[in-house]
Short mmCIF file of N, CA and C in Angstrom, two decimals:
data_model
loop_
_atom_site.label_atom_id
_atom_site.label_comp_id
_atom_site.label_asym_id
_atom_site.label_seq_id
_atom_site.Cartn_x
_atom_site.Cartn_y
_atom_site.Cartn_z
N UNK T 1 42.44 -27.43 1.11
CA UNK T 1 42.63 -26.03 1.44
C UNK T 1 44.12 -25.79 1.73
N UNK T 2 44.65 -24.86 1.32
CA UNK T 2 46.10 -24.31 1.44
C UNK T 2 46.46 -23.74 2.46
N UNK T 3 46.96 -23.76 3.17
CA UNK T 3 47.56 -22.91 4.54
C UNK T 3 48.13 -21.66 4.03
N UNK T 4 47.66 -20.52 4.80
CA UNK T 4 47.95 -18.96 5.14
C UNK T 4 49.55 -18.62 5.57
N UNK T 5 50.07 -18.20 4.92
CA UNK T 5 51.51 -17.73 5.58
C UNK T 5 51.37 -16.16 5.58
N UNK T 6 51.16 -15.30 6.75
CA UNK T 6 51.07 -14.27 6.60
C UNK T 6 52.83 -13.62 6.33
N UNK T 7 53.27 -14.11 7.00
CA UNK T 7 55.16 -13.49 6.35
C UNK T 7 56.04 -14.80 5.85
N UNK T 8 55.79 -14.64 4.90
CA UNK T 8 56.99 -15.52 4.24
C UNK T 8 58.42 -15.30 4.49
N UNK T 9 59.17 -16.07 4.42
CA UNK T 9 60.65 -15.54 4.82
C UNK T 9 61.35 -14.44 3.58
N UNK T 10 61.90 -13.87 4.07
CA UNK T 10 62.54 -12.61 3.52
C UNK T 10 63.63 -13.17 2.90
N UNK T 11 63.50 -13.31 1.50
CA UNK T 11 65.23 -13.90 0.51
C UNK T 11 66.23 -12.81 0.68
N UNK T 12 66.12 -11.78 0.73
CA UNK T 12 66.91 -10.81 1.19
C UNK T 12 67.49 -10.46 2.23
N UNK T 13 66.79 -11.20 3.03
CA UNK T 13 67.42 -10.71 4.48
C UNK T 13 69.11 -11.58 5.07
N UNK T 14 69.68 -11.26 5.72
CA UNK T 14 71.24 -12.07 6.07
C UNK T 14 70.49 -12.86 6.90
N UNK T 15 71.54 -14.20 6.44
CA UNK T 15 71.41 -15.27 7.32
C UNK T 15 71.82 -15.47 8.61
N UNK T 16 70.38 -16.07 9.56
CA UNK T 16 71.10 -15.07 10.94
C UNK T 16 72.31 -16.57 11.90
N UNK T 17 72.38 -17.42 11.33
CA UNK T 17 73.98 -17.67 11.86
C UNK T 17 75.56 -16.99 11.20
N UNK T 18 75.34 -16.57 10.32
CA UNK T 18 76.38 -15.40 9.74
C UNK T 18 76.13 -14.50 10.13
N UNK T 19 75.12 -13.81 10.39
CA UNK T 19 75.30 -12.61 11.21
C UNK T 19 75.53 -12.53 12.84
N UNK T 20 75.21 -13.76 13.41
CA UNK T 20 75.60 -14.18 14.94
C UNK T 20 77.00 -14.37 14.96
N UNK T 21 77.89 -14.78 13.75
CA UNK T 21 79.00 -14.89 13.54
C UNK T 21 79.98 -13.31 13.48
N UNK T 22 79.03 -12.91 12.81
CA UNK T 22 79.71 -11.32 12.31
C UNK T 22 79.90 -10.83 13.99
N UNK T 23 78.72 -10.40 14.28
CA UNK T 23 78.36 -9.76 15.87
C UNK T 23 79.43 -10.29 16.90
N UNK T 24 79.80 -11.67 17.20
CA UNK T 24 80.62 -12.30 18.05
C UNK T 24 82.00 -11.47 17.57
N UNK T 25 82.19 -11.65 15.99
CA UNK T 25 83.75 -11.01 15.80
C UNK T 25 83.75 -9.60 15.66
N UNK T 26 82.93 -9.00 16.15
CA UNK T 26 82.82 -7.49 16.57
C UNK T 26 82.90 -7.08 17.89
N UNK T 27 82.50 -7.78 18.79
CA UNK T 27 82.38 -8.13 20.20
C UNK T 27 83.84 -8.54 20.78
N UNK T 28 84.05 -9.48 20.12
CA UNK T 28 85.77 -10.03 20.18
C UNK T 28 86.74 -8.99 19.87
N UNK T 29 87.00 -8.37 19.07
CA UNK T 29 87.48 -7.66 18.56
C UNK T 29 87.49 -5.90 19.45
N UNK T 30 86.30 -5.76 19.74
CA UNK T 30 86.64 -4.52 20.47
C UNK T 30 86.59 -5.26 22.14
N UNK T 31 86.88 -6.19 22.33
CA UNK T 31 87.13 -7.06 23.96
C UNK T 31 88.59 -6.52 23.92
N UNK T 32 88.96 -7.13 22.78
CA UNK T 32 90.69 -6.59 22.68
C UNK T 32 91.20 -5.48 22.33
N UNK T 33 90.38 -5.10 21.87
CA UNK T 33 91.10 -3.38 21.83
C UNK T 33 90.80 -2.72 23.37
N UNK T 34 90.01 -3.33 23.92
CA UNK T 34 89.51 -2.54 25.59
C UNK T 34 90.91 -2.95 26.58
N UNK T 35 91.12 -4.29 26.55
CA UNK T 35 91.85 -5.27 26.85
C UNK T 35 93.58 -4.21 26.93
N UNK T 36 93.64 -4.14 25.20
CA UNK T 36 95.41 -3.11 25.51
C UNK T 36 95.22 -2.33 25.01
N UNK T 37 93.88 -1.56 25.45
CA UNK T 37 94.53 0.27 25.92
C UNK T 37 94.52 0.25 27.52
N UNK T 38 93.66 -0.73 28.08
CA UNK T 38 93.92 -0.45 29.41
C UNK T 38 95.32 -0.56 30.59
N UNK T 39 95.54 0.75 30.81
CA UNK T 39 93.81 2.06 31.68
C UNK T 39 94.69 2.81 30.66
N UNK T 40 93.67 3.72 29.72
CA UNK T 40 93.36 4.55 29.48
C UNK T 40 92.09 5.44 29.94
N UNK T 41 92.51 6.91 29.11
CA UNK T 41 91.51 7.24 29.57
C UNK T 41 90.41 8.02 28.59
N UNK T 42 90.94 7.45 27.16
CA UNK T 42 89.79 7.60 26.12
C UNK T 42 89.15 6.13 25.83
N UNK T 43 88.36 6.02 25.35
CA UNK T 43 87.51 4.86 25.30
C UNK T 43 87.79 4.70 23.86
N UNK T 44 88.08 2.80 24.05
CA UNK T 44 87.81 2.91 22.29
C UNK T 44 86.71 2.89 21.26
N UNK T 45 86.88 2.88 19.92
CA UNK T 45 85.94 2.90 19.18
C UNK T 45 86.09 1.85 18.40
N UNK T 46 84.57 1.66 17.96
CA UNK T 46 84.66 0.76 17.63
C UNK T 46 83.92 0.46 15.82
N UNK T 47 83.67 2.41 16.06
CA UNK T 47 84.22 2.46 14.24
C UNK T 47 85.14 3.19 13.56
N UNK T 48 84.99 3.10 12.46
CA UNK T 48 86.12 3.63 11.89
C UNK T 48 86.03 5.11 11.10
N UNK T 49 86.70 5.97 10.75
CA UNK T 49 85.87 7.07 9.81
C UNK T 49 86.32 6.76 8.68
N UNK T 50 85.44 7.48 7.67
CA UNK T 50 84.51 6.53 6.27
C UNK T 50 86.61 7.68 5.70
N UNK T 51 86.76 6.76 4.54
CA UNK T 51 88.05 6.96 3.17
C UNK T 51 87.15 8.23 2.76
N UNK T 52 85.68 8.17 2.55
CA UNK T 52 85.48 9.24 1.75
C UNK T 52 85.63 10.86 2.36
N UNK T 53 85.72 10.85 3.24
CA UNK T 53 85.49 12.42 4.21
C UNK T 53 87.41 13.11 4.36
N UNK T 54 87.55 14.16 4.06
CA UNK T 54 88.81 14.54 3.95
C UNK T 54 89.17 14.63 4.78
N UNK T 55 90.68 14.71 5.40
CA UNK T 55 91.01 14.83 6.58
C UNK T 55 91.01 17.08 6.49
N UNK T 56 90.85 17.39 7.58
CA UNK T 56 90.34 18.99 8.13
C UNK T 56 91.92 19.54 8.05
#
């Protein structure tokens, strides 16, 4: 008799030590942008706005 796998692993999905990797250098990354603006008193961001949208 064959064993039941009700979810097979997803080939599509990101591999989650590259994505634990990604997340850390996103985390890192806005540590230091918090790091030297401080003290301010806008907060930074920590995205960016998209090339496609015109500037107003």
């Amino acid at each position: 008799m064959t064993e039941f796998d009700p979810a097979p692993p997803d080939k599509n999905a990101e591999d989650l030590k590259r994505g634990i990797r990604r997340d850390n250098a996103k985390d890192d990354e806005l540590g230091k942008g918090l790091k030297d603006s401080f003290p301010a008193s806008d907060p930074v961001s920590s995205t960016q706005a998209s090339k496609a949208t015109p500037d107003a």
